């Protein structure tokens, strides 16, 4: 099973991001369907049953605080040719969860990519330069309060990401600074 750990967006957040794409960007050839919008924390790749068991058992014991991401910029990665909505400031909570999940994956025998973590929502794939400039930047806040194990499933209709398991985060009051 090909998997990743990450966060889903609510239906309202997916519609809000799609509305921004429709208003701020030209039509995109390989636009990601709003149903596929998500934020990956750790890409796991192909998992064996024992790796999945070890991973889920470790995740069952964890507690971390929910956090918010302020989606406020359009970005582009040249090598994978991905256009994404991201955040100028990465909150400590996002980095802490990413590091913790990467360590758990490593303990389960899963090789994960190391490097600078950039939480993002892919809005288009196979984008050829020149990259379109948005008419205005996105401006939305997403509260991430539940971690999910997603499976990446390819089919005739394209790829989709069913949620296979979920873990709630601790919630703090909305006025608490994350």
mmCIF file of C-alpha atoms in Angstrom:
data_model
loop_
_atom_site.group_PDB
_atom_site.id
_atom_site.type_symbol
_atom_site.label_atom_id
_atom_site.label_comp_id
_atom_site.label_asym_id
_atom_site.label_seq_id
_atom_site.Cartn_x
_atom_site.Cartn_y
_atom_site.Cartn_z
ATOM 1 C CA UNK A 1 0.000 0.000 0.000
ATOM 2 C CA UNK A 2 1.443 3.397 -1.042
ATOM 3 C CA UNK A 3 0.831 5.867 1.796
ATOM 4 C CA UNK A 4 1.533 9.215 3.400
ATOM 5 C CA UNK A 5 0.695 10.931 6.683
ATOM 6 C CA UNK A 6 -0.993 14.283 6.468
ATOM 7 C CA UNK A 7 -3.991 16.477 6.997
ATOM 8 C CA UNK A 8 -7.236 16.786 5.097
ATOM 9 C CA UNK A 9 -9.020 20.049 4.425
ATOM 10 C CA UNK A 10 -12.682 20.546 5.187
ATOM 11 C CA UNK A 11 -15.091 20.736 2.269
ATOM 12 C CA UNK A 12 -15.435 24.489 2.864
ATOM 13 C CA UNK A 13 -11.634 24.937 2.799
ATOM 14 C CA UNK A 14 -11.354 22.929 -0.419
ATOM 15 C CA UNK A 15 -14.051 25.073 -2.029
ATOM 16 C CA UNK A 16 -12.377 28.262 -0.783
ATOM 17 C CA UNK A 17 -9.045 27.237 -2.300
ATOM 18 C CA UNK A 18 -10.699 26.201 -5.560
ATOM 19 C CA UNK A 19 -12.480 29.573 -5.691
ATOM 20 C CA UNK A 20 -9.144 31.346 -5.217
ATOM 21 C CA UNK A 21 -7.584 29.263 -8.039
ATOM 22 C CA UNK A 22 -10.497 30.097 -10.353
ATOM 23 C CA UNK A 23 -10.247 33.837 -9.626
ATOM 24 C CA UNK A 24 -6.492 34.360 -9.238
ATOM 25 C CA UNK A 25 -4.944 31.957 -11.758
ATOM 26 C CA UNK A 26 -5.351 31.286 -15.459
ATOM 27 C CA UNK A 27 -6.864 27.907 -16.373
ATOM 28 C CA UNK A 28 -4.367 25.218 -15.385
ATOM 29 C CA UNK A 29 -3.789 22.229 -17.685
ATOM 30 C CA UNK A 30 -3.202 19.657 -14.920
ATOM 31 C CA UNK A 31 -5.178 21.208 -12.080
ATOM 32 C CA UNK A 32 -5.586 19.021 -9.008
ATOM 33 C CA UNK A 33 -9.259 18.269 -8.273
ATOM 34 C CA UNK A 34 -10.401 19.940 -5.026
ATOM 35 C CA UNK A 35 -11.315 16.519 -3.598
ATOM 36 C CA UNK A 36 -7.565 15.724 -3.654
ATOM 37 C CA UNK A 37 -6.439 18.846 -1.761
ATOM 38 C CA UNK A 38 -4.486 17.845 1.340
ATOM 39 C CA UNK A 39 -1.313 18.698 3.252
ATOM 40 C CA UNK A 40 1.321 15.974 3.411
ATOM 41 C CA UNK A 41 3.435 15.837 6.540
ATOM 42 C CA UNK A 42 5.493 12.719 5.726
ATOM 43 C CA UNK A 43 5.464 10.693 2.514
ATOM 44 C CA UNK A 44 5.889 7.020 3.408
ATOM 45 C CA UNK A 45 5.849 5.268 0.046
ATOM 46 C CA UNK A 46 5.092 1.575 -0.363
ATOM 47 C CA UNK A 47 4.527 -0.038 3.060
ATOM 48 C CA UNK A 48 4.822 -3.625 4.170
ATOM 49 C CA UNK A 49 2.249 -4.935 6.685
ATOM 50 C CA UNK A 50 4.748 -5.029 9.556
ATOM 51 C CA UNK A 51 5.844 -1.430 8.863
ATOM 52 C CA UNK A 52 2.225 -0.308 8.839
ATOM 53 C CA UNK A 53 1.521 -2.130 12.121
ATOM 54 C CA UNK A 54 4.557 -0.591 13.837
ATOM 55 C CA UNK A 55 3.680 2.865 12.515
ATOM 56 C CA UNK A 56 0.029 2.790 13.596
ATOM 57 C CA UNK A 57 0.859 1.404 17.040
ATOM 58 C CA UNK A 58 3.321 4.241 17.626
ATOM 59 C CA UNK A 59 0.846 6.836 16.359
ATOM 60 C CA UNK A 60 -1.830 5.492 18.706
ATOM 61 C CA UNK A 61 0.298 6.644 21.669
ATOM 62 C CA UNK A 62 1.162 10.162 20.489
ATOM 63 C CA UNK A 63 -0.311 13.464 21.544
ATOM 64 C CA UNK A 64 0.373 16.786 19.876
ATOM 65 C CA UNK A 65 -1.419 20.077 19.663
ATOM 66 C CA UNK A 66 -3.589 21.121 16.778
ATOM 67 C CA UNK A 67 -2.128 24.033 14.837
ATOM 68 C CA UNK A 68 -3.042 26.492 12.119
ATOM 69 C CA UNK A 69 -1.508 27.181 8.738
ATOM 70 C CA UNK A 70 -1.979 30.555 7.087
ATOM 71 C CA UNK A 71 -2.058 29.851 3.364
ATOM 72 C CA UNK A 72 -0.802 33.095 1.869
ATOM 73 C CA UNK A 73 1.426 32.450 -1.132
ATOM 74 C CA UNK A 74 1.667 30.619 -4.440
ATOM 75 C CA UNK A 75 4.824 28.568 -4.913
ATOM 76 C CA UNK A 76 6.431 26.452 -7.596
ATOM 77 C CA UNK A 77 8.901 23.583 -7.472
ATOM 78 C CA UNK A 78 10.766 23.313 -10.756
ATOM 79 C CA UNK A 79 11.940 19.680 -10.540
ATOM 80 C CA UNK A 80 8.554 18.048 -9.894
ATOM 81 C CA UNK A 81 6.827 20.943 -11.792
ATOM 82 C CA UNK A 82 4.289 21.461 -9.009
ATOM 83 C CA UNK A 83 2.322 24.636 -8.378
ATOM 84 C CA UNK A 84 1.185 24.922 -4.769
ATOM 85 C CA UNK A 85 -0.527 27.120 -2.227
ATOM 86 C CA UNK A 86 1.678 27.471 0.826
ATOM 87 C CA UNK A 87 2.571 29.613 3.771
ATOM 88 C CA UNK A 88 5.263 32.247 4.156
ATOM 89 C CA UNK A 89 5.656 31.377 7.839
ATOM 90 C CA UNK A 90 5.775 27.721 8.879
ATOM 91 C CA UNK A 91 4.487 27.398 12.447
ATOM 92 C CA UNK A 92 6.552 25.524 15.014
ATOM 93 C CA UNK A 93 3.680 23.051 15.425
ATOM 94 C CA UNK A 94 3.895 21.963 11.783
ATOM 95 C CA UNK A 95 7.653 21.418 11.998
ATOM 96 C CA UNK A 96 7.368 19.563 15.314
ATOM 97 C CA UNK A 97 4.701 17.189 13.979
ATOM 98 C CA UNK A 98 6.727 16.592 10.820
ATOM 99 C CA UNK A 99 9.900 15.759 12.779
ATOM 100 C CA UNK A 100 8.004 13.487 15.159
ATOM 101 C CA UNK A 101 6.283 11.608 12.329
ATOM 102 C CA UNK A 102 9.535 11.230 10.386
ATOM 103 C CA UNK A 103 11.197 9.740 13.486
ATOM 104 C CA UNK A 104 8.329 7.283 13.976
ATOM 105 C CA UNK A 105 8.477 6.267 10.318
ATOM 106 C CA UNK A 106 12.225 5.740 10.590
ATOM 107 C CA UNK A 107 11.717 3.526 13.668
ATOM 108 C CA UNK A 108 9.226 1.479 11.627
ATOM 109 C CA UNK A 109 11.901 0.874 8.987
ATOM 110 C CA UNK A 110 10.447 3.344 6.514
ATOM 111 C CA UNK A 111 12.875 5.554 4.601
ATOM 112 C CA UNK A 112 11.535 9.085 4.464
ATOM 113 C CA UNK A 113 13.002 12.134 2.762
ATOM 114 C CA UNK A 114 14.903 14.483 4.995
ATOM 115 C CA UNK A 115 15.233 18.160 4.410
ATOM 116 C CA UNK A 116 13.347 21.379 4.860
ATOM 117 C CA UNK A 117 9.634 20.736 5.400
ATOM 118 C CA UNK A 118 7.283 22.971 3.432
ATOM 119 C CA UNK A 119 3.600 22.407 4.206
ATOM 120 C CA UNK A 120 1.659 23.004 1.006
ATOM 121 C CA UNK A 121 -1.412 22.126 -1.020
ATOM 122 C CA UNK A 122 -0.678 21.093 -4.593
ATOM 123 C CA UNK A 123 -3.033 22.907 -6.981
ATOM 124 C CA UNK A 124 -1.496 21.797 -10.317
ATOM 125 C CA UNK A 125 0.982 19.225 -11.589
ATOM 126 C CA UNK A 126 3.209 19.130 -14.670
ATOM 127 C CA UNK A 127 3.304 22.935 -14.820
ATOM 128 C CA UNK A 128 5.630 24.088 -17.568
ATOM 129 C CA UNK A 129 7.469 27.377 -17.182
ATOM 130 C CA UNK A 130 6.732 30.231 -17.291
ATOM 131 C CA UNK A 131 4.813 29.775 -14.078
ATOM 132 C CA UNK A 132 1.622 31.827 -13.951
ATOM 133 C CA UNK A 133 1.585 34.716 -11.492
ATOM 134 C CA UNK A 134 -1.585 34.993 -9.427
ATOM 135 C CA UNK A 135 -3.702 38.131 -9.672
ATOM 136 C CA UNK A 136 -3.645 38.074 -5.858
ATOM 137 C CA UNK A 137 -2.216 35.760 -3.223
ATOM 138 C CA UNK A 138 -4.371 33.253 -1.340
ATOM 139 C CA UNK A 139 -5.550 34.292 2.122
ATOM 140 C CA UNK A 140 -6.966 31.475 4.195
ATOM 141 C CA UNK A 141 -6.342 29.862 7.545
ATOM 142 C CA UNK A 142 -6.578 26.111 7.948
ATOM 143 C CA UNK A 143 -6.836 24.526 11.386
ATOM 144 C CA UNK A 144 -5.208 21.098 11.390
ATOM 145 C CA UNK A 145 -6.656 19.028 14.196
ATOM 146 C CA UNK A 146 -6.617 15.480 12.886
ATOM 147 C CA UNK A 147 -3.774 13.470 11.377
ATOM 148 C CA UNK A 148 -4.630 10.912 8.702
ATOM 149 C CA UNK A 149 -2.964 7.945 7.085
ATOM 150 C CA UNK A 150 -3.807 8.364 3.401
ATOM 151 C CA UNK A 151 -3.430 5.727 0.739
ATOM 152 C CA UNK A 152 -2.489 6.840 -2.762
ATOM 153 C CA UNK A 153 -4.642 4.869 -5.199
ATOM 154 C CA UNK A 154 -4.266 5.171 -8.969
ATOM 155 C CA UNK A 155 -7.156 4.226 -11.221
ATOM 156 C CA UNK A 156 -8.789 4.965 -14.552
ATOM 157 C CA UNK A 157 -10.203 8.234 -13.185
ATOM 158 C CA UNK A 158 -6.769 9.312 -11.911
ATOM 159 C CA UNK A 159 -5.339 9.242 -8.420
ATOM 160 C CA UNK A 160 -7.345 9.605 -5.216
ATOM 161 C CA UNK A 161 -6.412 9.543 -1.550
ATOM 162 C CA UNK A 162 -8.725 7.559 0.716
ATOM 163 C CA UNK A 163 -8.160 7.979 4.438
ATOM 164 C CA UNK A 164 -7.272 4.643 6.045
ATOM 165 C CA UNK A 165 -6.769 5.730 9.664
ATOM 166 C CA UNK A 166 -7.074 8.931 11.717
ATOM 167 C CA UNK A 167 -5.671 10.337 14.965
ATOM 168 C CA UNK A 168 -7.060 13.460 16.663
ATOM 169 C CA UNK A 169 -4.733 16.171 17.904
ATOM 170 C CA UNK A 170 -5.153 17.925 21.248
ATOM 171 C CA UNK A 171 -7.234 21.026 20.856
ATOM 172 C CA UNK A 172 -6.371 24.348 22.432
ATOM 173 C CA UNK A 173 -8.599 27.344 22.720
ATOM 174 C CA UNK A 174 -8.815 29.377 19.496
ATOM 175 C CA UNK A 175 -7.167 32.380 21.187
ATOM 176 C CA UNK A 176 -4.043 30.383 22.132
ATOM 177 C CA UNK A 177 -1.030 31.390 20.027
ATOM 178 C CA UNK A 178 0.432 28.368 18.221
#
